[in-house]
């Protein structure tokens, strides 16, 4: 690496080299593996899929997209997926915020509760779906408990429908939202809230005026990550949902096109639409994020 | 009882046996103090002496574990910080990073639901007082340390609190700025006519700023008095140490009369002001009063362990024959391991009974 830099310098002579003018040095090469990885496994498949989507099995260039937006069984998946992913994401972000806020001070509870809340990460979607099927099913503990305390007389359906998928997405997505939010909350100097208190701010005002504005960019980031994760929902939509009806999500439709209809170009078009919808939502949220203060969250320059 | 912050001034603030324990450790042990309106009080002590704990208890950021705080006839230690309405300047400044300087300073007024036009006018006034008019619309991150510090002061005083609390506000500044800000703080205190409690570990700050100094050590008050009082008549060797008597030598009492005590130790013979009957005693001596190489009544034989050039003179560190550290000044070059006889005039030595701890 050093020889590369040296030869670059030698070529440039006494004038600053083009590498130096770009702020590059030997360590710049360290990003190379990641760049290669992204090129090989993200950029190439994306471009391949994009081109493929414009080469329908029969018909004109844009026929796949025209078909996607004219047939109800395709375009309806956009709303169905958003209808699951957005509430699940919002629920996760707004459940994580108060819990992370309550645990912002380092204590033994913080570690214990964090450990318990993070367990679902280790379980995986399929295990959670399987567990919920039994637990929330008509003869599951949950229904029997509700009937025992006479809240309900007849079991109602919580699995093989929208509710089941939503719950499973919240359970599997929550740990990520929580950990992310916790790291943002604990990053805020607690002296700021104390300073606000001495100036007359009640605990609620301290939260509203100090914590919330400083957390907003982090919450937006957490929203984006949780949303992208929920939007790609597949296993729980099949196992816990109603794959032919309310939970026929985009990923499922694309899967069926690719591996049941063997129509790869049409599947590629579906995947492209899916990506575009995610990008639009993420871009909107990040656009909102730009309206908030995004500098350091300490009380001083340090 | 009103829920809003306390408004208006007070005659007497009384701390009555204020105590704070942390998991078995007593950080502050029965602090009694009466503060009159307009006084500037310095809480002076080494780190861990309880001075910041005392300040946090006053601000309401730490609940007391014993005692009470009274503002005239009103018990205030039961109030939450936002109900006390004392202005506080934090060591780390704790400026709100997402608000402009103007918003930061106006925060307390906004919390008090002051009309917009009046906030504008009072903030402008406060900006003038701390000389930051040109920086009103910047974020704290764009300011230098000294400017941030002045924003913190302006934010605390703009609400005209009955009491301003300052927690080592100058400790993050460089020496030159510290001297400038010291003058500023004194000027602002005079201009406002409110009471100030100022926590510091720097005796120069305490001596130059305060009307009265409270010296704390291990959570207990050692002495309360005017700067002149403390400087001339420290009550014990802990206070003496803070008043520049950096050397504390533990010695045996061998005699004494007329308010003076004669002490001796290995290679040491010292007579000083202060009466101790018998047993062990501590002789407190300022480094600048020790003269190297001169003969006199009081002599201390030391071995030099280090010498530092300090411009006008050398600052020597040394140990006595029984390994007690000594700091002294010498106009002549000294070198390590050199044996030096130090002497000191009797009226420059203060003798205290060894503390009972």
XYZ file of C-alpha atoms in Angstrom:
659
model
C 0.000 0.000 0.000
C 2.785 2.383 0.894
C 4.489 1.777 -2.441
C 1.270 2.764 -4.211
C 1.108 6.016 -2.359
C 4.801 6.672 -2.898
C 4.571 6.073 -6.639
C 1.545 8.353 -6.827
C 3.573 11.053 -5.127
C 6.522 10.495 -7.431
C 4.392 10.880 -10.557
C 2.885 14.095 -9.283
C 6.318 15.482 -8.387
C 6.253 18.589 -6.214
C 2.619 19.318 -7.080
C -0.020 17.752 -4.803
C -1.112 14.418 -6.282
C -4.658 13.822 -7.490
C -5.089 11.313 -4.682
C -4.153 13.864 -2.050
C -6.444 16.452 -3.611
C -9.340 14.003 -3.184
C -8.312 13.391 0.419
C -7.214 9.839 -0.393
C -4.354 7.945 1.148
C -3.373 4.332 1.686
C -6.254 3.674 4.070
C -8.737 4.543 1.321
C -8.005 1.087 -0.078
C -9.642 -0.413 3.008
C -13.083 0.386 1.570
C -12.296 -1.701 -1.500
C -13.706 -5.043 -0.224
C -16.970 -3.365 0.755
C -17.208 -1.562 -2.580
C -16.620 -4.824 -4.462
C -19.227 -6.554 -2.329
C -21.830 -3.869 -2.954
C -21.066 -3.860 -6.681
C -21.292 -7.641 -6.999
C -24.272 -8.314 -4.753
C -26.324 -5.150 -4.882
C -25.590 -2.889 -7.848
C -25.232 -5.689 -10.394
C -28.418 -7.607 -9.387
C -30.341 -4.334 -9.284
C -29.303 -3.304 -12.763
C -29.817 -6.857 -14.001
C -33.322 -6.919 -12.526
C -34.134 -3.488 -13.905
C -33.099 -4.491 -17.427
C -34.859 -7.836 -17.072
C -38.093 -6.088 -16.056
C -38.088 -4.289 -19.396
C -37.812 -7.578 -21.324
C -41.255 -9.172 -20.823
C -41.841 -12.744 -21.927
C -44.212 -11.340 -24.517
C -45.173 -7.819 -25.501
C -43.618 -4.353 -25.397
C -40.869 -2.922 -23.151
C -43.185 -1.482 -20.507
C -45.784 -4.240 -20.606
C -44.724 -5.758 -17.266
C -45.252 -2.444 -15.478
C -48.518 -1.772 -17.325
C -49.718 -5.209 -16.252
C -48.621 -4.657 -12.653
C -50.571 -1.426 -12.334
C -53.647 -2.634 -14.200
C -54.285 -5.966 -12.477
C -55.831 -5.724 -9.041
C -54.039 -8.816 -7.733
C -50.704 -7.015 -8.289
C -51.250 -3.346 -7.520
C -53.396 -4.117 -4.459
C -50.320 -5.688 -2.832
C -48.760 -2.220 -2.514
C -51.532 -1.023 -0.194
C -51.728 -4.338 1.627
C -48.012 -4.244 2.365
C -48.049 -0.585 3.399
C -51.078 -1.272 5.579
C -49.054 -3.882 7.486
C -45.584 -2.302 7.389
C -46.483 1.275 8.354
C -48.545 0.447 11.482
C -45.974 -2.157 12.563
C -43.155 0.366 12.133
C -44.994 3.160 13.928
C -45.945 0.795 16.749
C -42.323 -0.295 17.124
C -40.875 3.212 17.130
C -43.457 4.565 19.562
C -43.314 1.521 21.846
C -39.526 1.662 21.898
C -39.343 5.374 22.707
C -41.022 5.424 26.153
C -39.321 2.203 27.241
C -35.893 3.395 26.112
C -36.583 6.762 27.755
C -37.528 5.121 31.044
C -34.310 3.075 30.912
C -32.013 5.972 29.951
C -30.179 5.976 33.270
C -27.624 3.216 33.607
C -28.844 0.755 36.208
C -29.099 -2.954 36.771
C -32.674 -2.774 35.446
C -31.427 -1.299 32.212
C -29.268 -4.346 31.560
C -31.877 -6.913 32.640
C -34.759 -5.344 30.719
C -32.583 -4.789 27.657
C -31.546 -8.436 27.703
C -35.168 -9.623 27.973
C -36.426 -7.284 25.253
C -33.690 -8.283 22.876
C -34.349 -12.040 23.092
C -36.786 -12.048 20.097
C -33.803 -11.186 17.846
C -32.345 -14.595 18.534
C -35.592 -16.421 17.758
C -36.115 -15.609 14.107
C -39.342 -14.911 12.262
C -40.401 -18.498 11.726
C -40.109 -19.535 15.366
C -42.036 -16.461 16.502
C -44.734 -17.144 13.887
C -44.959 -20.769 14.994
C -45.195 -19.747 18.636
C -47.866 -17.136 17.980
C -49.933 -19.668 16.019
C -50.218 -21.791 19.137
C -50.425 -18.991 21.687
C -52.988 -16.808 19.898
C -54.894 -19.657 18.234
C -58.534 -20.477 19.093
C -57.412 -22.982 21.741
C -54.266 -21.074 22.751
C -53.461 -19.778 26.223
C -54.340 -16.229 25.309
C -57.940 -17.025 24.279
C -58.437 -19.383 27.197
C -57.127 -16.712 29.591
C -59.487 -14.079 28.172
C -62.386 -16.525 28.492
C -61.415 -17.465 32.043
C -61.549 -13.849 33.180
C -64.786 -13.431 31.163
C -63.563 -10.693 28.890
C -64.848 -12.722 25.959
C -67.251 -15.672 25.673
C -66.146 -17.004 22.294
C -62.593 -17.122 20.970
C -62.011 -14.611 18.170
C -59.513 -15.004 15.387
C -56.090 -13.506 15.862
C -54.166 -15.820 13.547
C -54.385 -16.417 9.819
C -55.334 -12.819 9.367
C -54.021 -9.259 9.449
C -53.685 -9.074 13.273
C -51.442 -12.122 13.419
C -48.990 -10.725 10.865
C -48.973 -7.305 12.496
C -48.255 -8.774 15.939
C -45.485 -10.975 14.633
C -43.860 -8.024 12.831
C -44.017 -5.927 15.996
C -42.468 -8.703 18.076
C -39.607 -9.419 15.675
C -38.990 -5.765 14.812
C -39.183 -4.313 18.304
C -35.710 -5.312 19.565
C -34.032 -3.461 16.694
C -36.108 -0.346 17.218
C -35.537 -0.532 20.958
C -31.761 -0.948 20.797
C -31.437 1.839 18.262
C -33.663 4.191 20.256
C -31.879 3.316 23.499
C -28.520 4.237 22.008
C -29.930 7.569 20.820
C -31.602 8.330 24.166
C -28.545 7.468 26.258
C -26.427 9.601 23.923
C -28.211 12.728 25.122
C -26.485 14.462 28.024
C -28.829 14.152 31.067
C -27.471 17.502 32.276
C -29.548 19.154 29.544
C -32.793 18.006 31.144
C -31.496 19.080 34.559
C -30.620 22.491 33.163
C -34.130 22.758 31.720
C -35.567 21.781 35.124
C -33.665 24.543 36.930
C -35.075 26.966 34.353
C -38.619 25.923 35.238
C -39.406 23.095 32.798
C -41.655 20.313 34.101
C -40.660 16.706 33.287
C -43.080 16.653 30.340
C -41.734 19.963 29.020
C -38.180 18.683 29.449
C -39.095 15.711 27.270
C -40.939 17.810 24.702
C -38.432 20.658 24.455
C -35.122 18.893 24.995
C -35.296 15.146 24.395
C -37.792 15.012 21.531
C -36.104 17.559 19.217
C -32.729 15.956 19.832
C -34.161 12.461 19.324
C -36.176 13.239 16.199
C -33.387 12.533 13.681
C -32.618 9.252 15.439
C -36.276 8.274 15.520
C -36.533 8.992 11.795
C -33.517 6.773 11.192
C -35.040 4.047 13.370
C -38.319 4.400 11.497
C -36.577 3.894 8.151
C -34.725 0.782 9.282
C -37.809 -0.746 10.891
C -39.936 0.123 7.871
C -37.590 -1.467 5.341
C -37.480 -4.581 7.511
C -41.279 -4.787 7.841
C -41.919 -3.975 4.196
C -40.076 -7.090 3.077
C -42.371 -9.230 5.267
C -42.701 -12.729 3.852
C -42.565 -15.706 6.263
C -45.036 -14.341 8.809
C -47.417 -13.210 6.059
C -47.564 -16.793 4.853
C -47.482 -18.601 8.213
C -49.606 -16.306 10.367
C -51.549 -14.437 7.738
C -54.051 -14.911 5.024
C -51.743 -15.209 1.986
C -54.635 -15.284 -0.456
C -56.395 -12.264 1.030
C -55.546 -9.388 3.355
C -51.910 -10.291 3.804
C -50.977 -10.955 0.195
C -47.921 -8.743 0.454
C -45.614 -7.613 -2.347
C -42.841 -10.044 -1.477
C -45.336 -12.890 -1.712
C -46.701 -11.746 -5.064
C -43.174 -11.400 -6.431
C -42.265 -14.842 -5.100
C -45.295 -16.397 -6.799
C -44.455 -14.688 -10.096
C -40.890 -15.937 -9.991
C -41.295 -19.478 -8.672
C -44.887 -20.451 -9.423
C -45.452 -18.665 -12.745
C -41.789 -18.827 -13.770
C -42.164 -15.276 -15.092
C -38.804 -13.801 -14.003
C -39.159 -10.496 -15.954
C -42.591 -9.854 -14.393
C -41.189 -10.745 -10.951
C -38.324 -8.321 -11.578
C -40.834 -5.592 -12.411
C -42.673 -6.344 -9.137
C -39.409 -6.180 -7.208
C -38.603 -2.837 -8.830
C -41.990 -1.414 -7.813
C -41.408 -2.742 -4.304
C -38.034 -1.015 -4.158
C -39.497 2.211 -5.481
C -42.268 2.256 -2.838
C -39.697 1.724 -0.064
C -37.473 4.444 -1.483
C -40.363 6.910 -1.624
C -41.336 6.294 2.008
C -37.717 6.430 3.234
C -37.049 9.587 1.198
C -40.118 11.270 2.701
C -39.044 10.401 6.253
C -35.444 11.475 5.686
C -36.747 14.683 4.132
C -38.664 15.395 7.334
C -35.552 14.531 9.319
C -33.687 17.329 7.552
C -35.937 19.826 9.326
C -34.439 18.972 12.717
C -31.142 19.818 14.415
C -28.643 17.061 13.660
C -25.415 18.156 15.374
C -23.808 16.768 18.517
C -26.211 16.187 21.403
C -23.844 17.043 24.265
C -24.108 20.173 26.399
C -20.767 21.570 25.259
C -18.260 21.414 22.488
C -16.267 19.075 24.745
C -48.521 26.123 47.415
C -47.838 27.677 44.036
C -46.439 25.370 41.392
C -44.621 28.015 39.358
C -41.010 28.958 40.035
C -40.353 31.152 43.066
C -40.307 34.766 42.015
C -38.884 37.814 43.718
C -36.111 38.146 46.227
C -35.595 36.821 49.751
C -34.072 38.063 52.970
C -32.503 34.891 54.319
C -31.740 31.469 52.882
C -31.152 28.943 55.614
C -29.567 25.525 55.229
C -30.334 23.504 58.311
C -28.290 20.319 58.730
C -28.428 19.513 55.003
C -27.260 15.915 54.618
C -26.896 13.679 51.589
C -25.863 10.021 51.631
C -25.115 7.846 48.589
C -25.385 4.119 49.282
C -23.806 4.364 52.723
C -21.321 7.117 51.880
C -22.068 10.483 53.438
C -21.245 13.052 50.768
C -22.564 15.971 52.773
C -22.840 15.828 56.541
C -25.081 18.368 58.249
C -24.350 21.582 56.372
C -25.592 24.617 58.347
C -25.403 27.933 56.562
C -27.337 31.188 56.563
C -27.116 33.366 53.491
C -28.292 36.972 53.403
C -29.723 38.692 50.367
C -27.104 39.818 47.876
C -24.272 37.791 49.383
C -21.666 36.052 47.274
C -20.783 32.751 48.953
C -18.017 30.450 47.756
C -18.063 26.754 48.626
C -14.404 25.798 48.579
C -12.942 22.344 48.875
C -11.065 19.564 47.108
C -12.886 17.276 44.688
C -15.178 14.870 46.519
C -15.616 17.208 49.498
C -19.369 17.540 48.951
C -19.473 21.034 47.497
C -21.182 20.009 44.243
C -23.541 17.790 46.238
C -24.499 20.821 48.323
C -25.182 22.835 45.179
C -27.287 20.070 43.605
C -29.274 19.760 46.832
C -29.942 23.502 46.723
C -30.998 23.381 43.076
C -33.305 20.440 43.779
C -31.448 18.060 41.472
C -30.618 15.793 44.426
C -33.089 15.004 47.188
C -31.804 15.494 50.741
C -31.448 12.535 53.044
C -31.598 14.797 56.086
C -32.099 18.403 57.131
C -34.022 21.166 55.439
C -33.641 24.299 53.332
C -35.664 27.407 54.126
C -36.187 30.500 52.012
C -37.390 33.040 54.571
C -40.377 31.164 56.102
C -40.847 28.758 53.256
C -39.460 25.248 53.234
C -38.076 24.665 49.738
C -36.219 21.345 49.907
C -39.520 19.589 49.197
C -39.979 21.504 45.936
C -38.951 20.141 42.551
C -36.147 22.018 40.747
C -38.585 23.660 38.334
C -40.554 25.025 41.286
C -37.523 26.547 43.006
C -36.550 28.777 40.131
C -32.899 29.170 41.092
C -30.559 29.931 38.236
C -27.835 27.364 37.793
C -24.626 27.509 35.787
C -23.313 24.001 35.155
C -19.667 23.021 34.953
C -20.344 21.535 31.503
C -22.582 24.553 30.665
C -25.392 22.178 29.530
C -26.483 24.523 26.759
C -29.291 23.195 24.576
C -27.426 22.260 21.393
C -30.469 22.552 19.118
C -31.407 26.070 20.173
C -29.759 29.326 19.163
C -28.030 31.445 21.785
C -31.122 33.665 21.903
C -33.459 30.661 22.408
C -31.162 29.206 25.063
C -31.172 32.432 27.048
C -34.923 32.910 26.580
C -35.795 29.351 27.690
C -36.378 30.217 31.349
C -38.547 33.191 30.436
C -40.550 31.037 28.022
C -41.133 28.532 30.861
C -42.401 31.416 32.997
C -44.846 32.341 30.208
C -43.414 35.831 29.837
C -44.848 37.743 26.848
C -42.884 37.386 23.603
C -41.969 41.060 23.315
C -40.682 41.126 26.885
C -38.640 37.938 26.326
C -37.081 39.562 23.270
C -36.192 42.668 25.236
C -34.833 40.889 28.321
C -32.777 38.445 26.246
C -31.260 41.359 24.322
C -30.444 42.984 27.645
C -28.820 39.762 28.928
C -26.848 39.393 25.690
C -25.518 42.887 26.217
C -24.581 42.089 29.802
C -22.460 39.091 28.755
C -21.283 40.896 25.589
C -22.570 38.364 23.085
C -24.861 40.603 20.985
C -23.052 39.546 17.809
C -23.624 35.834 18.427
C -27.355 35.808 19.232
C -28.378 33.620 16.314
C -25.579 31.063 16.458
C -25.907 27.548 17.848
C -23.860 26.734 20.976
C -21.627 24.412 18.934
C -20.407 27.383 16.917
C -19.148 29.255 19.991
C -15.834 29.089 21.836
C -15.661 27.771 25.402
C -15.628 31.242 26.921
C -18.615 32.327 24.850
C -20.560 29.177 25.776
C -19.774 29.892 29.399
C -21.201 33.393 29.109
C -24.354 32.029 27.428
C -24.740 29.679 30.396
C -24.460 32.618 32.803
C -26.883 34.739 30.775
C -29.391 31.856 30.644
C -29.259 31.499 34.426
C -29.557 35.197 35.298
C -32.045 36.435 32.705
C -34.962 35.108 34.768
C -33.662 37.210 37.695
C -33.634 34.251 40.082
C -33.457 34.949 43.809
C -30.345 32.785 43.933
C -27.730 31.946 41.309
C -25.843 28.665 41.713
C -22.539 28.200 39.915
C -20.769 24.848 39.735
C -17.093 25.432 38.929
C -18.103 27.529 35.929
C -14.542 28.519 35.035
C -12.834 25.141 35.306
C -12.997 24.434 31.553
C -11.446 27.731 30.497
C -7.816 28.668 29.973
C -5.985 30.767 32.559
C -6.344 34.123 30.824
C -10.060 33.718 30.129
C -10.590 32.521 33.684
C -9.259 35.800 35.068
C -11.427 37.815 32.673
C -14.564 35.824 33.472
C -13.905 36.161 37.198
C -14.162 39.930 36.834
C -17.294 39.509 34.693
C -18.996 37.268 37.240
C -18.284 39.710 40.036
C -19.572 42.607 37.894
C -22.765 40.752 36.939
C -23.374 39.778 40.575
C -23.064 43.437 41.630
C -25.274 44.587 38.766
C -28.072 42.127 39.615
C -27.939 42.448 43.373
C -29.008 38.806 43.805
C -27.331 36.152 45.924
C -24.792 33.817 44.404
C -23.410 30.496 45.601
C -20.249 29.597 43.793
C -18.590 26.190 43.986
C -14.863 26.002 43.318
C -11.680 24.179 44.238
C -9.567 27.206 43.378
C -8.761 29.334 46.433
C -7.809 32.335 44.288
C -11.287 32.336 42.741
C -12.915 32.006 46.147
C -10.760 34.707 47.732
C -11.276 37.215 44.931
C -14.996 36.655 44.332
C -16.680 35.818 47.603
C -18.033 37.867 50.472
C -17.839 34.728 52.573
C -16.114 31.409 52.006
C -17.313 28.029 53.257
C -14.492 25.489 53.338
C -15.699 21.901 53.033
C -13.735 18.728 53.597
C -15.115 15.179 53.624
C -18.665 16.507 53.595
C -18.170 18.659 56.685
C -17.836 22.398 57.079
C -14.310 23.260 58.240
C -14.674 27.013 58.516
C -16.955 29.833 57.418
C -15.665 33.369 57.177
C -14.612 36.320 55.083
C -11.664 35.776 52.726
C -9.428 37.952 54.946
C -10.473 35.955 58.002
C -9.730 32.603 56.455
C -6.467 33.766 54.995
C -5.190 35.235 58.236
C -6.686 32.755 60.713
C -7.384 29.341 59.221
C -9.174 27.149 61.752
C -7.383 23.902 60.966
C -4.786 22.498 58.665
C -7.371 21.522 56.009
C -8.424 25.148 55.704
C -4.797 26.242 55.951
C -3.925 23.969 53.051
C -6.496 25.809 50.936
C -5.138 29.173 52.008
C -1.749 28.428 50.540
C -0.199 26.500 53.424
C 0.684 23.642 51.123
C 3.025 21.967 53.608
C 1.518 20.056 56.517
C 4.167 18.396 58.682
C 3.080 16.001 61.416
C 5.385 16.465 64.410
C 5.665 15.770 68.162
C 4.820 18.507 70.641
C 7.881 19.176 72.832
C 6.921 22.394 74.548
C 5.350 25.796 74.176
C 4.214 29.018 75.787
C 2.447 32.305 74.962
C 0.243 30.829 72.265
C 3.185 29.224 70.554
C 4.060 25.553 70.359
C 7.442 23.928 69.921
C 7.503 20.858 67.712
C 10.178 18.376 66.762
C 10.657 15.438 64.422
C 13.532 13.619 62.690
C 15.792 16.394 61.381
C 13.155 19.002 62.216
C 12.757 21.598 64.922
C 9.885 24.006 64.401
C 8.151 26.581 66.568
C 4.866 28.084 65.391
C 1.759 30.084 66.237
C -1.101 28.093 67.780
C -1.474 26.159 70.983
C -1.448 22.380 71.241
C -1.031 20.847 74.707
C 0.741 17.595 73.929
C 0.964 14.598 71.597
C 1.082 15.076 67.851
C 0.446 18.305 65.964
C 0.525 19.584 62.411
C 2.714 22.508 61.350
C 1.333 24.314 58.268
C 3.836 26.327 56.257
C 3.536 28.177 52.933
C 6.171 27.171 50.346
C 7.271 30.776 49.848
C 8.080 31.156 53.579
C 10.648 28.359 53.537
C 14.144 29.743 52.972
C 16.765 27.348 51.639
C 20.267 27.418 53.078
C 19.642 29.934 55.870
C 20.192 29.129 59.547
C 17.524 30.044 62.093
C 15.534 28.902 65.082
C 13.291 26.668 62.946
C 15.068 24.225 60.694
C 13.871 21.403 58.496
C 16.388 19.077 56.852
C 15.151 17.711 53.549
C 16.364 15.755 50.554
C 15.373 17.272 47.194
C 13.303 14.955 44.978
C 12.612 17.363 42.143
C 13.115 20.928 40.972
C 11.029 22.848 38.504
C 12.042 26.119 36.926
C 9.224 28.647 37.443
C 10.704 31.821 35.992
C 11.577 33.959 39.006
C 12.648 31.006 41.095
C 12.775 27.253 41.390
C 9.960 25.242 42.908
C 11.491 22.351 44.791
C 9.837 19.187 45.974
C 11.580 17.356 48.773
C 11.081 14.834 51.574
C 11.949 15.104 55.254
C 13.952 12.383 57.000
C 10.673 10.619 57.889
C 9.474 10.889 54.277
C 6.934 13.690 54.632
C 6.636 15.726 51.412
C 7.700 19.372 51.430
C 7.298 22.009 48.724
C 9.569 25.076 48.844
C 10.803 27.919 46.676
C 14.451 28.673 46.017
C 16.085 31.549 44.119
C 19.171 29.349 43.629
C 19.393 26.337 41.344
C 18.760 23.113 43.256
C 19.307 19.583 42.092
C 17.789 16.233 42.881
C 19.142 14.307 45.900
C 20.760 17.455 47.252
C 20.459 17.792 51.054
C 19.020 21.182 51.973
C 18.350 22.854 55.314
C 15.180 24.936 55.168
C 14.348 27.560 57.728
C 11.166 29.498 58.437
C 10.264 32.427 60.748
C 8.190 31.380 63.760
C 5.320 33.775 62.934
C 4.978 32.078 59.535
C 4.234 28.650 60.968
C 0.728 27.707 62.088
C 0.319 24.829 64.488
C -2.913 22.794 64.588
C -3.949 19.761 66.565
C -3.855 16.667 64.372
C -7.374 16.006 63.075
C -9.304 13.325 64.938
C -10.131 11.346 61.805
